[in-house]
XYZ file of C-alpha atoms in Angstrom:
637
model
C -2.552 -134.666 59.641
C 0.631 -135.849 60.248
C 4.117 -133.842 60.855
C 6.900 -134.667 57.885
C 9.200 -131.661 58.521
C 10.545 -128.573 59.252
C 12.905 -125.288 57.838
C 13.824 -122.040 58.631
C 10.891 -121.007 58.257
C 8.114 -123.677 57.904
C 7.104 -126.520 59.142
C 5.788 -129.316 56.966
C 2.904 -131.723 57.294
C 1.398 -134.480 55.488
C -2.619 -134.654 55.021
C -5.218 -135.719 53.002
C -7.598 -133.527 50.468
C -11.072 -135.154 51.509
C -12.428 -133.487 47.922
C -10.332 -135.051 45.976
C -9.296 -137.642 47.534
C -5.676 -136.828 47.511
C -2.130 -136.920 49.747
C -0.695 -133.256 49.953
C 1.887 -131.166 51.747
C 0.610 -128.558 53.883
C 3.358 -125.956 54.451
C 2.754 -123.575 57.279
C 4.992 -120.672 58.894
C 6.690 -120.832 61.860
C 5.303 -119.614 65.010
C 6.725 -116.432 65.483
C 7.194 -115.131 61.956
C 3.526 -114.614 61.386
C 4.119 -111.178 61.953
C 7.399 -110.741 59.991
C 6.931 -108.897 56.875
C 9.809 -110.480 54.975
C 9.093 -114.186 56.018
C 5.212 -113.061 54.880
C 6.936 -112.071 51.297
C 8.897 -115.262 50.788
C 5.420 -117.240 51.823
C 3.441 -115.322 49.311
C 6.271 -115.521 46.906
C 6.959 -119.059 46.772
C 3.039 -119.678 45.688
C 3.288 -116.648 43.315
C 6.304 -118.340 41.926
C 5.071 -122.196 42.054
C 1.888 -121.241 40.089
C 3.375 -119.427 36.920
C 6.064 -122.375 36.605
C 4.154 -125.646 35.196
C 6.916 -127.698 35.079
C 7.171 -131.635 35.729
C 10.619 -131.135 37.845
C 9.263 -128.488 39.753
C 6.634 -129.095 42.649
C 3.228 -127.883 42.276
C 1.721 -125.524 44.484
C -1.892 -126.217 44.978
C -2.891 -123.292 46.856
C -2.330 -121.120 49.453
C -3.747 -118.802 52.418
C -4.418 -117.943 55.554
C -6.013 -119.932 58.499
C -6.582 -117.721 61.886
C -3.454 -115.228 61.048
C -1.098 -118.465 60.337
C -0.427 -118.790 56.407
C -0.069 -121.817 54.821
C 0.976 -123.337 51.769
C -1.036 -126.836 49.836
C 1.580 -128.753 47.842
C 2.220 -131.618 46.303
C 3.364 -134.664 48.496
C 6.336 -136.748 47.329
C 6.493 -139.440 48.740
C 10.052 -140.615 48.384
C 11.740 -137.548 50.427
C 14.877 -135.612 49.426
C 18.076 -136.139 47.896
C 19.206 -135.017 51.217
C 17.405 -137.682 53.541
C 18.992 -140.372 50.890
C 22.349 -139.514 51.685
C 21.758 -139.549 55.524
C 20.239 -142.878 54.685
C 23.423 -144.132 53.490
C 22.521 -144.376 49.651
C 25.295 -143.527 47.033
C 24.882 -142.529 43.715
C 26.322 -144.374 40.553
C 27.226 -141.794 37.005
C 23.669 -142.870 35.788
C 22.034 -141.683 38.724
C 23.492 -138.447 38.543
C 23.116 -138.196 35.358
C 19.373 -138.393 35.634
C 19.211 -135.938 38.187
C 21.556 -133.120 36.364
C 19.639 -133.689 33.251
C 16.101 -132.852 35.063
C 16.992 -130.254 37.539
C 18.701 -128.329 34.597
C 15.680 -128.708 32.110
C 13.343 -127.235 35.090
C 15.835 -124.378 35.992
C 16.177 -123.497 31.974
C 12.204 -123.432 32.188
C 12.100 -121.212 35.412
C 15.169 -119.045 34.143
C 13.469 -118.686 30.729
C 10.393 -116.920 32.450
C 12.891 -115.157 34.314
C 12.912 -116.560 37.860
C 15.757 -117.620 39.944
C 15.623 -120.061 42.320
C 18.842 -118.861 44.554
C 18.721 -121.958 47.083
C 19.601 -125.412 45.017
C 20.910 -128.140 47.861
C 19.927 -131.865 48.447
C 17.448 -130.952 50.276
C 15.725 -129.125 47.940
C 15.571 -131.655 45.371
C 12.534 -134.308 46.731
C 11.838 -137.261 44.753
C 8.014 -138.570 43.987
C 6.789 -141.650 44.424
C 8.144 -143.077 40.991
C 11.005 -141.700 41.731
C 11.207 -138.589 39.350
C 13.185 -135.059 40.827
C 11.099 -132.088 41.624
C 12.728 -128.802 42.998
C 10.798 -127.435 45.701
C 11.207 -124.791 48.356
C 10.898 -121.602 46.047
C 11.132 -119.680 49.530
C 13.801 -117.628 47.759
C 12.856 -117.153 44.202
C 13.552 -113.580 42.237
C 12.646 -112.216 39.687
C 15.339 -111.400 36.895
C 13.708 -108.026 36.082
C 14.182 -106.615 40.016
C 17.867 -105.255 40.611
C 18.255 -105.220 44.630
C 16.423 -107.422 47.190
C 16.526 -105.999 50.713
C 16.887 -108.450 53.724
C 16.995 -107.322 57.245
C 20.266 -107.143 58.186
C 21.403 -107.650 54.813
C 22.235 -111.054 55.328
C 23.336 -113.639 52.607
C 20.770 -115.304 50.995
C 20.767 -119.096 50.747
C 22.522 -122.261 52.302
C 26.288 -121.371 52.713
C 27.314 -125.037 51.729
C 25.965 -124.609 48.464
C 26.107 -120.800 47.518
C 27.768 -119.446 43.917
C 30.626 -116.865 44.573
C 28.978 -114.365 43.781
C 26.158 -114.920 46.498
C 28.666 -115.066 49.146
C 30.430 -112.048 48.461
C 26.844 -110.410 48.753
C 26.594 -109.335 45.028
C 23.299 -110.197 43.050
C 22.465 -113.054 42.180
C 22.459 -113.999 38.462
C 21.176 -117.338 36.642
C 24.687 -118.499 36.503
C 24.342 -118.956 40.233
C 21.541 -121.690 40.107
C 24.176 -123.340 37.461
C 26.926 -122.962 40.041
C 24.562 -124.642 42.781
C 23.437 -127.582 40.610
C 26.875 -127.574 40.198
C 27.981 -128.229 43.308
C 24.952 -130.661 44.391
C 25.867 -132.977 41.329
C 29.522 -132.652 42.367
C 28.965 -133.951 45.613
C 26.688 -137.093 44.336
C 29.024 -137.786 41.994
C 31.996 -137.782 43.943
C 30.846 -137.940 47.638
C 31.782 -134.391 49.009
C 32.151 -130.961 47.678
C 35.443 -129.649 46.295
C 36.147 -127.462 49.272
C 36.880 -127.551 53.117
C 35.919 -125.093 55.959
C 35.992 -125.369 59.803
C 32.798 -123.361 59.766
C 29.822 -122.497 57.125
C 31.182 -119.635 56.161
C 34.931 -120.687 55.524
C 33.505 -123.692 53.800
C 31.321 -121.008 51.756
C 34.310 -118.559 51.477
C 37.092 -120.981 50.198
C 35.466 -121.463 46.874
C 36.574 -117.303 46.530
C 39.673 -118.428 45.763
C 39.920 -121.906 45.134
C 39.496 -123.226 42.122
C 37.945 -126.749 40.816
C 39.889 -129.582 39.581
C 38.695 -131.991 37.478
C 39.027 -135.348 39.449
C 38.789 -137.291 36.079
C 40.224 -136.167 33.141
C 38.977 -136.885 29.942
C 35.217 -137.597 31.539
C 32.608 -135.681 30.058
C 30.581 -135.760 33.331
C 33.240 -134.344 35.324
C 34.233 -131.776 32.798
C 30.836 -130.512 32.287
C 30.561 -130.432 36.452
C 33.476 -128.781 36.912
C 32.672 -125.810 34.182
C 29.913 -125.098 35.956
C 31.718 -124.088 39.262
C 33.774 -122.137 37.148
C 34.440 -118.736 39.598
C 33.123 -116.421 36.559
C 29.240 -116.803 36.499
C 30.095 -115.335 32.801
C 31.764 -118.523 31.632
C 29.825 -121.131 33.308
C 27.167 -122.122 31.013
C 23.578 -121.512 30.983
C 20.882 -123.869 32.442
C 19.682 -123.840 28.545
C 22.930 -125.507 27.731
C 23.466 -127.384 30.580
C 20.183 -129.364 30.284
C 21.232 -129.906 26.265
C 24.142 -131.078 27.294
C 23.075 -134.002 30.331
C 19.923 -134.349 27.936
C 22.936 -135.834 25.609
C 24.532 -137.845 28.399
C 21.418 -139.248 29.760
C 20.663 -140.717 25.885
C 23.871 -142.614 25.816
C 22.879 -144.621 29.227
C 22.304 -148.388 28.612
C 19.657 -149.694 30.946
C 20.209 -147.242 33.851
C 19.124 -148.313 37.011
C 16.360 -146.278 38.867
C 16.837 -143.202 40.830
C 15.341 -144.695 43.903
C 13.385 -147.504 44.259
C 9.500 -146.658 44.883
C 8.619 -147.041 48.578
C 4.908 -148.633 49.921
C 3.816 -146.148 52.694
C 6.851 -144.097 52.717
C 5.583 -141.738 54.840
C 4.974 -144.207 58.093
C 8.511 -145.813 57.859
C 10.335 -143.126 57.038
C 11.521 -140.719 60.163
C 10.743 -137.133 60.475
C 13.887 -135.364 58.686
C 14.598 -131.474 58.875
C 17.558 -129.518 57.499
C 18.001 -126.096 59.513
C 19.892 -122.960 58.954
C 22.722 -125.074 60.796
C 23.371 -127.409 57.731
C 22.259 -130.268 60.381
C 19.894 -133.231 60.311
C 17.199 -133.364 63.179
C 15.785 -137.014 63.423
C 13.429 -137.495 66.202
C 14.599 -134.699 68.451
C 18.023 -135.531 68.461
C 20.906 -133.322 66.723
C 23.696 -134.954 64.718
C 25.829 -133.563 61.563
C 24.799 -134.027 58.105
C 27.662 -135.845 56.910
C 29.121 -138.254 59.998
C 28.947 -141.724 60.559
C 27.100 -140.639 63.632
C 23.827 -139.613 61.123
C 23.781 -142.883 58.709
C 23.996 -144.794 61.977
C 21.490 -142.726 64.001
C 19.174 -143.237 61.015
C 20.037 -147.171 60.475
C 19.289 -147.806 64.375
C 15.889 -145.872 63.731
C 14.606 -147.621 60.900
C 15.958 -151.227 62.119
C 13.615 -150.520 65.342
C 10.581 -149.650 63.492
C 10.577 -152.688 61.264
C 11.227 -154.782 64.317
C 7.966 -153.014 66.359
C 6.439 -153.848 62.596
C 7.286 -157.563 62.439
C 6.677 -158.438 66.503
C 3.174 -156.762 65.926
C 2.404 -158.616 62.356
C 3.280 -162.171 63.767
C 0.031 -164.317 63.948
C 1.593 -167.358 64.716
C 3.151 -165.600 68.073
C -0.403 -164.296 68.518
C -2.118 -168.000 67.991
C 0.177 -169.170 70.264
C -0.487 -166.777 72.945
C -4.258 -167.401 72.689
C -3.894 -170.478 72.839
C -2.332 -170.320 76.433
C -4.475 -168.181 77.803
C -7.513 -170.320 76.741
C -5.807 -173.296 78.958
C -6.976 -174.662 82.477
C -4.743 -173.737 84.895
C -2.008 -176.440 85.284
C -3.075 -178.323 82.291
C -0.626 -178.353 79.251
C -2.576 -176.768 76.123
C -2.637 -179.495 73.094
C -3.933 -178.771 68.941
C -7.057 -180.425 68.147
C -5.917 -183.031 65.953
C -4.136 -184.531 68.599
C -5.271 -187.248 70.388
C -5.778 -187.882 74.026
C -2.728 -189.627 75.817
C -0.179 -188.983 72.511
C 1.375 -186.130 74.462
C 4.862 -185.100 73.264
C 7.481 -184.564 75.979
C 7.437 -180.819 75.920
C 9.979 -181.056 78.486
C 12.898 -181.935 75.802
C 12.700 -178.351 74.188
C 14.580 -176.894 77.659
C 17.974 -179.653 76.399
C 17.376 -179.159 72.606
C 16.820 -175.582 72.507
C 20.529 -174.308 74.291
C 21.976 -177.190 71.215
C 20.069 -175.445 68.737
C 20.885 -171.950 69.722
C 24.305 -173.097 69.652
C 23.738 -175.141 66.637
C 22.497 -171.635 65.107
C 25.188 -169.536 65.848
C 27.515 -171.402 64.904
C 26.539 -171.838 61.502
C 26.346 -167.665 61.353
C 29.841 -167.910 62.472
C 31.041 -170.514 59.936
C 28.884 -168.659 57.388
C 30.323 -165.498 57.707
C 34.050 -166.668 58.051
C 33.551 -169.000 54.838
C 31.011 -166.860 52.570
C 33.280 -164.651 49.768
C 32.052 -161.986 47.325
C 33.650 -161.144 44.033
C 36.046 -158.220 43.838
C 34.649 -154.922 41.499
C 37.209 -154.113 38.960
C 38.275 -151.008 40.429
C 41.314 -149.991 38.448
C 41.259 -146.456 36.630
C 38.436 -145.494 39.176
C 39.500 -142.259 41.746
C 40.293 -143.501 44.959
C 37.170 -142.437 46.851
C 34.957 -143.735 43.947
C 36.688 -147.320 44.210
C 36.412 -147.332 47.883
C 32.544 -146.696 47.942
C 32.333 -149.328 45.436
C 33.843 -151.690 47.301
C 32.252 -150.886 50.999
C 29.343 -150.908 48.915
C 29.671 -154.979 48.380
C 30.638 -155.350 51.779
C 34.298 -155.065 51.669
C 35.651 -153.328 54.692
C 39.210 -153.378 54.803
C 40.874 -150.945 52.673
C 44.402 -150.741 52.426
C 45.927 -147.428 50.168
C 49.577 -147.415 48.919
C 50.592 -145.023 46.487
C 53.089 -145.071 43.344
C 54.074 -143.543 40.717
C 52.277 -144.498 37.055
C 52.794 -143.182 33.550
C 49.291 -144.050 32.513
C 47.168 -143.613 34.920
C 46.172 -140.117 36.582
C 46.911 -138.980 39.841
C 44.209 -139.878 42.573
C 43.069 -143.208 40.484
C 43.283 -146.763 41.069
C 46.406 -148.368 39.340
C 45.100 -152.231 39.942
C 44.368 -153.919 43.540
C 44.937 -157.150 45.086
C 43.315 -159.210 45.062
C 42.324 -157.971 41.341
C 39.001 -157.682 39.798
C 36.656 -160.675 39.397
C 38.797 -162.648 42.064
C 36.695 -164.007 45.223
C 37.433 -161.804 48.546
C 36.134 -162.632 52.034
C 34.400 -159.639 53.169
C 37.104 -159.415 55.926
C 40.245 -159.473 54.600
C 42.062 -156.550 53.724
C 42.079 -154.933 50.024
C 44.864 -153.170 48.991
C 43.847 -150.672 46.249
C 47.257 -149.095 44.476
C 46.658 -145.112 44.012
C 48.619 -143.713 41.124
C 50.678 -140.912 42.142
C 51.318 -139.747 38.494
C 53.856 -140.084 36.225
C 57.425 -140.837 38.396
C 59.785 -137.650 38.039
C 62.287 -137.628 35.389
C 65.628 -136.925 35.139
C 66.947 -133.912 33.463
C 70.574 -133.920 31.598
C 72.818 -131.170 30.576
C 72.576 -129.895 27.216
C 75.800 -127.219 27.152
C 77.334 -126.356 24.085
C 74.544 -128.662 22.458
C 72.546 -127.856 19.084
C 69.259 -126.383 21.221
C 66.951 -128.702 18.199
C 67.988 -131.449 19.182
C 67.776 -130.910 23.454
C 64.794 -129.604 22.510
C 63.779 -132.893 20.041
C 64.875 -134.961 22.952
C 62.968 -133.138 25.586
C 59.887 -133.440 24.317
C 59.838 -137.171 23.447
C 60.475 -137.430 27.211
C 57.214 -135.228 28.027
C 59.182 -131.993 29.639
C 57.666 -128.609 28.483
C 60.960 -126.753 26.912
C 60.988 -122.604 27.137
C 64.038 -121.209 24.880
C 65.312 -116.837 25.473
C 67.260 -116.438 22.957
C 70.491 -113.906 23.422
C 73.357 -112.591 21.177
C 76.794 -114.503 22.367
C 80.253 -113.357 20.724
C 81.919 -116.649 21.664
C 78.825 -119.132 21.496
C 77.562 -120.073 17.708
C 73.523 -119.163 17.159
C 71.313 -121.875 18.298
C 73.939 -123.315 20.739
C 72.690 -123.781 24.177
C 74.167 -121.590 26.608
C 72.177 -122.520 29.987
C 69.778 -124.607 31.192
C 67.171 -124.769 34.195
C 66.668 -127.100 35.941
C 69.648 -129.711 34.950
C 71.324 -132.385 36.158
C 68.370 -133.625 38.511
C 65.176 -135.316 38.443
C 62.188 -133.275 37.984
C 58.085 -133.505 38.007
C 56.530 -134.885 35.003
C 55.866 -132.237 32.367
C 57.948 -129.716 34.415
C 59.153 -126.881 32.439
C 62.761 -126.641 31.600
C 64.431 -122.991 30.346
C 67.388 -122.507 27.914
C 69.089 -119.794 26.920
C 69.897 -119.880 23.711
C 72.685 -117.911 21.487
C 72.166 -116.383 18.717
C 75.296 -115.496 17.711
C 77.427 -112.304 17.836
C 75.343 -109.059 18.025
C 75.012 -107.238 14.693
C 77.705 -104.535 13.525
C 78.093 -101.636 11.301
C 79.712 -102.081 7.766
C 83.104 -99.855 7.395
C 83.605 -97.345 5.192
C 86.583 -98.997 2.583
C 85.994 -96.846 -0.738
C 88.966 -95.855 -1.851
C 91.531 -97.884 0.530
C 94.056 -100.311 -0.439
C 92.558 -103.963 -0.943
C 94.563 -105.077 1.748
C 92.947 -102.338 4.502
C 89.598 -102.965 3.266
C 90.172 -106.864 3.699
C 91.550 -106.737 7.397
C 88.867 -103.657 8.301
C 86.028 -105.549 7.088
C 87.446 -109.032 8.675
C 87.858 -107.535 11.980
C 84.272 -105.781 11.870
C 83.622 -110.150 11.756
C 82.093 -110.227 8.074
C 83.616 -111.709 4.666
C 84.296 -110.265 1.234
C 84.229 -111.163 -2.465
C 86.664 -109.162 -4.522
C 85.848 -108.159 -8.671
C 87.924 -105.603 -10.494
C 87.351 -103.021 -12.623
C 89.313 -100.209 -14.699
C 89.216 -96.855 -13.626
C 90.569 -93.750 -14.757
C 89.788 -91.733 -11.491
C 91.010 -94.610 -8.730
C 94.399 -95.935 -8.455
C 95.539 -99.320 -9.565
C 94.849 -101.638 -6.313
C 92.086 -99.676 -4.290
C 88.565 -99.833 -3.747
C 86.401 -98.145 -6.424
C 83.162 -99.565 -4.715
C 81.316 -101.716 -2.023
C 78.396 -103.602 -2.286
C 76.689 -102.268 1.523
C 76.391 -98.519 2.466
C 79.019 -97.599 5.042
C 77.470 -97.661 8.384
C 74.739 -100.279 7.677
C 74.519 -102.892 10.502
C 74.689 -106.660 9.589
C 74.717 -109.547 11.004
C 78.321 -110.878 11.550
C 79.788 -113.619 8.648
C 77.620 -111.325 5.593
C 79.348 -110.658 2.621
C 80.355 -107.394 1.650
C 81.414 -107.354 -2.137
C 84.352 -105.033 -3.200
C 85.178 -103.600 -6.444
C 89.057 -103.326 -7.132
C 90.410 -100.817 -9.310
C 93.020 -101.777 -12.201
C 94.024 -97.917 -12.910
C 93.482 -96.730 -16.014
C 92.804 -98.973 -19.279
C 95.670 -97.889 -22.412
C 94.814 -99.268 -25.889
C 96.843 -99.254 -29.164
C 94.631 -97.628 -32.050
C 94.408 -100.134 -34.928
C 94.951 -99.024 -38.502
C 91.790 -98.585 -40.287
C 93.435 -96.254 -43.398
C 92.564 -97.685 -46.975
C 89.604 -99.064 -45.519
C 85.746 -98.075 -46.707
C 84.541 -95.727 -44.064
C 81.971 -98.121 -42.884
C 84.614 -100.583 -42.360
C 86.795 -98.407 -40.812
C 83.859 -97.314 -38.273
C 82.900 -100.870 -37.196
C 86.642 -101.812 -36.475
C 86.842 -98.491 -33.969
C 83.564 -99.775 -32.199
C 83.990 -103.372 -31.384
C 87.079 -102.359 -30.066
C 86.063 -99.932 -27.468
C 86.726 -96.311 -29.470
C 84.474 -93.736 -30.279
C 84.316 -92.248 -33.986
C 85.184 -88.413 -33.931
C 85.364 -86.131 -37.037
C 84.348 -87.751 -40.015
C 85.821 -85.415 -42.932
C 85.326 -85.723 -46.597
C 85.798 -82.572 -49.140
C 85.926 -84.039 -52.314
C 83.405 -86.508 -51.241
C 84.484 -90.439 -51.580
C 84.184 -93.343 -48.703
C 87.753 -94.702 -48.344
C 89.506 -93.796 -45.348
C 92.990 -91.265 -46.331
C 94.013 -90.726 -42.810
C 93.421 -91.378 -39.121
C 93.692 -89.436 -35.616
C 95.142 -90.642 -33.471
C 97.678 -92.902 -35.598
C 97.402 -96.695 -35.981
C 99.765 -98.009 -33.188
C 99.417 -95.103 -30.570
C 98.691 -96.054 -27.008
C 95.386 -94.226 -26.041
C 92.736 -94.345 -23.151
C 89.937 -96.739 -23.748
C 87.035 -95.532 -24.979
C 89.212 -92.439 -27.119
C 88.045 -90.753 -30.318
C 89.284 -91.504 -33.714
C 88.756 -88.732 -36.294
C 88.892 -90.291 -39.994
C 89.868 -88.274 -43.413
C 88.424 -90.004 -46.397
C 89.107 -89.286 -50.381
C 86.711 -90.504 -53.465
């Protein structure tokens, strides 16, 4: 049985079932919290938890017990180590890798969430890899179950691996599903874009700054990123479920062409691979000695290791070294040792290796030198790629050198690679320097004055030049509505969709209508010109207003308006006089239809001795009468 690891609070070793003939995990507590009823729970609840959830992401739990008072766990054994041990390895992830991995950690956290259990610790190194290279989530050390409300620690400590906790966790508050979303979140974050989106001198800075900083998309317009980034939104209620999640990677990983393994598959792993343990820390342990998770000082630590077990592995597996070794000590003393096929006196001078060897060492290095001065790769197109993304790309194909310089670009986004030089597809020695050119964003732009302009078109004009325009519209009794009468900012160069605020007029305020009926024109005119409005004028007879003054207007007194509406006025023309036509000989219905269509009423009507011509009139033909006056009518047979 052979020691793979360590945690908190177990320590992890690889052995072989002898029934079946099987590799496993055996999982077993650490000394000293035997006795600890909480560290018991977890135990008992990690195999309580493993063996309801048959899931090909998640890893099996084979059984479990107790040996002598010390409890133990039988797992799975995957072969290929964690997500974790990869990155102190060096390895970097391309979008199809991470893709992979989102789309099967979120199908087995929908499964586990759907039988209501949360996981509560997802991290690298949680997420171990088998020996074809498919994700499992293990460590189920912390699981819950949905249905219990409160779970009591001692101390009341938070629960989990700072570096990776939801909000919500590190504020103490309980745990929902949204905060395995907000964990894969973060883990997928960080392989996609080499670190997570916040910094802390300490665990619990690093694990308090994401209280009250928000995410940023580092590529707009990605669907990767964007579906990242909403799940590390700070409201577990608007992050999306693992349910939706997995739909949604489910669709990215369809649309990959040919994508490359997660990890290659590794022939006897488990003796080439050094003993690797995260602690409570957030530190790797290799071999005793203590270095952070995320230096140089790790990947190199790690490089040196491996490098001296495959040389141990190659000086032990040379047989020619070995033939040649036997082959000495089989010699008399003093006498050269010579092959078999070679005949007696056709020795070779020996003696010329001790003046050809030093020229063919030299010989040797020399061509390494020339080799690696004269040898060129071909330069990654890198342009539209975020800075960090480019330069991993590069270092990745042995380029070295990076040189940043920023500037301004309208098309690309801040943080991305404009172009580089030399440019993509050109041939690059490995040691000459690469300039990559960073977009800053768009350049600022220069804001004019718009006073005493129409606000449509500043606004028009604006716009086509990408500012964001905010109009407050006031009254003004000098400034005509929809004038500008400020601006801010103005006269200066500004960011790149920066707002800019106008104040618009809109005119003089409203006012009250006067009161004219029954002035002069003339007052009416100047009151109702000086009140800022304008007039029509009809007139009108009237026997009850004098010739010249207002009989009517067409808004109550009093009403408010807006200044330039037209009040119409009615002008009186004094009474109307008419001359009474003479209507005497004619019939009576004659006479009667003459009165009418010219404006007079008939009166008395008299006739006593009958007949139906008209004998006399009242008032007399050629009188000067009101309009509208009766005529009274005598007629005769």
């Amino acid at each position: 049985m052979a020691r793979r690891g360590s945690g908190g609070a177990g320590i992890v070793y690889r052995a072989l079932d002898d029934r079946l003939g099987r590799t496993v995990a055996i999982k077993l507590l650490q000394r000293g919290l035997t006795d600890d009823p909480i560290f018991l729970r977890r135990f008992r609840d990690e195999a309580q938890a493993a063996a309801q959830l048959n899931h090909p992401n998640i890893m099996k739990v084979f059984d479990w017990g107790s040996d002598e008072g010390e409890p133990y766990l039988v797992m799975e054994y995957l072969s290929n180590g964690s997500l974790r041990e990869r990155y102190a390895q060096g390895a970097s992830l391309s979008t199809a890798q991470v893709v992979q991995i989102g789309a099967a950690t979120a199908s087995a956290l929908a499964y586990s969430h759907n039988r209501n259990f949360l996981h509560r610790d997802i991290k690298p190194a949680n997420l171990l890899f088998d020996d074809g290279g498919r994700v499992r989530i293990a460590d189920f050390g912390l699981v819950r179950a949905l249905s219990e409300t409160t779970v009591t620690e001692t101390g009341g400590g938070i629960l989990g691996t700072p570096r990776y906790m939801a909000p919500e966790q590190v504020e103490g508050k309980r745990s929902v599903p949204g905060s395995d979303v907000y964990s894969l979140g973060l883990v997928l974050y960080e392989a996609l874009f080499g670190a997570i989106p916040f910094q802390g001198d300490t665990q619990l800075a690093l694990a308090f700054a994401r209280l009250r900083d928000p995410v940023v998309n580092p590529r707009p317009g990605d669907p990767v990123a964007q579906s990242i980034v909403a799940m590390l939104d700070r409201d577990p209620d608007r992050r999306p479920s693992a349910a939706e999640v997995e739909r949604t990677w489910n669709a990215f990983a369809r649309d990959l062409t040919n994508p490359e393994p997660l990890f290659p598959v590794h022939a006897n792993a488990q003796e080439t691979t050094p003993e690797m343990v995260m602690d409570d820390s957030l530190q790797w342990l290799a071999d005793g000695a203590t270095v952070a998770a995320d230096s140089t000082e790790a990947t190199d630590y790690l490089a040196k290791t491996s490098l001296g077990h495959t040389m141990t592995a190659l000086g032990a597996q040379d047989p020619e070294r070995n033939d040649r070794t036997s082959a000495l000590e089989v010699a008399e003393p003093g006498v050269p040792a010579v092959p078999d096929s070679e005949e007696v006196g056709s020795r070779r001078p020996w003696w010329l290796l001790f003046f050809l060897l030093p020229i063919l060492v030299a010989a040797a290095l020399g061509i390494a030198v020339l080799y690696q001065h004269l040898r060129e790769v071909k330069m990654a197109n890198v342009a539209n790629l975020t800075v960090t993304t480019a330069s991993q790309r590069l270092r990745g194909e042995g380029i070295t050198h990076l040189s940043v310089q920023r500037r301004y670009s309208a098309n690309v986004p801040p943080g991305h690679v404009i172009a580089s030089n030399p440019q993509g597809g050109a041939s690059v020695h490995p040691y000459n320097t690469v300039v990559l050119y960073v977009s800053k964003g768009h350049a600022p732009v220069f804001v004019a004055s718009f006073q005493s302009a129409q606000f449509s078109a500043a606004k028009r004009q604006l716009t086509a030049q990408g500012f964001q325009v905010d109009p407050t519209y006031e009254y003004s009794p000098d400034v005509p509505a929809g004038v500008v009468i400020g601006e801010s900012p103005v006269n200066q160069k500004v960011a790149y969709h920066s707002v800019v605020k106008f104040i618009v007029s809109k005119g003089p305020a409203p006012r009250p209508v006067p009161n004219v009926i029954g002035a002069s024109l003339s007052t009416a005119e100047t009151d109702l010109t000086n009140q800022g409005f304008t007039y029509s004028v009809q007139k009108q007879y009237s026997n009850s207003v004098a010739n010249g003054d207002v009989i009517s207007q067409s808004v109550n007194a009093g009403t408010v308006l807006a200044v330039g509406s037209d009040v119409a006025l009615v002008e009186s023309l004094g009474p109307h006089y008419v001359q009474v036509p003479n209507v005497v000989g004619d019939a009576l219905s004659a006479a009667e239809s003459t009165l009418q269509s010219q404006g007079f009423t008939i009166g008395t009507v008299s006739a006593p001795f009958g007949g139906a011509i008209v004998q006399y009139q009242s008032p007399a033909a050629g009188q000067t009468v009101l309009y509208g006056a009766s005529v009274n009518l005598l007629v005769i047979p």
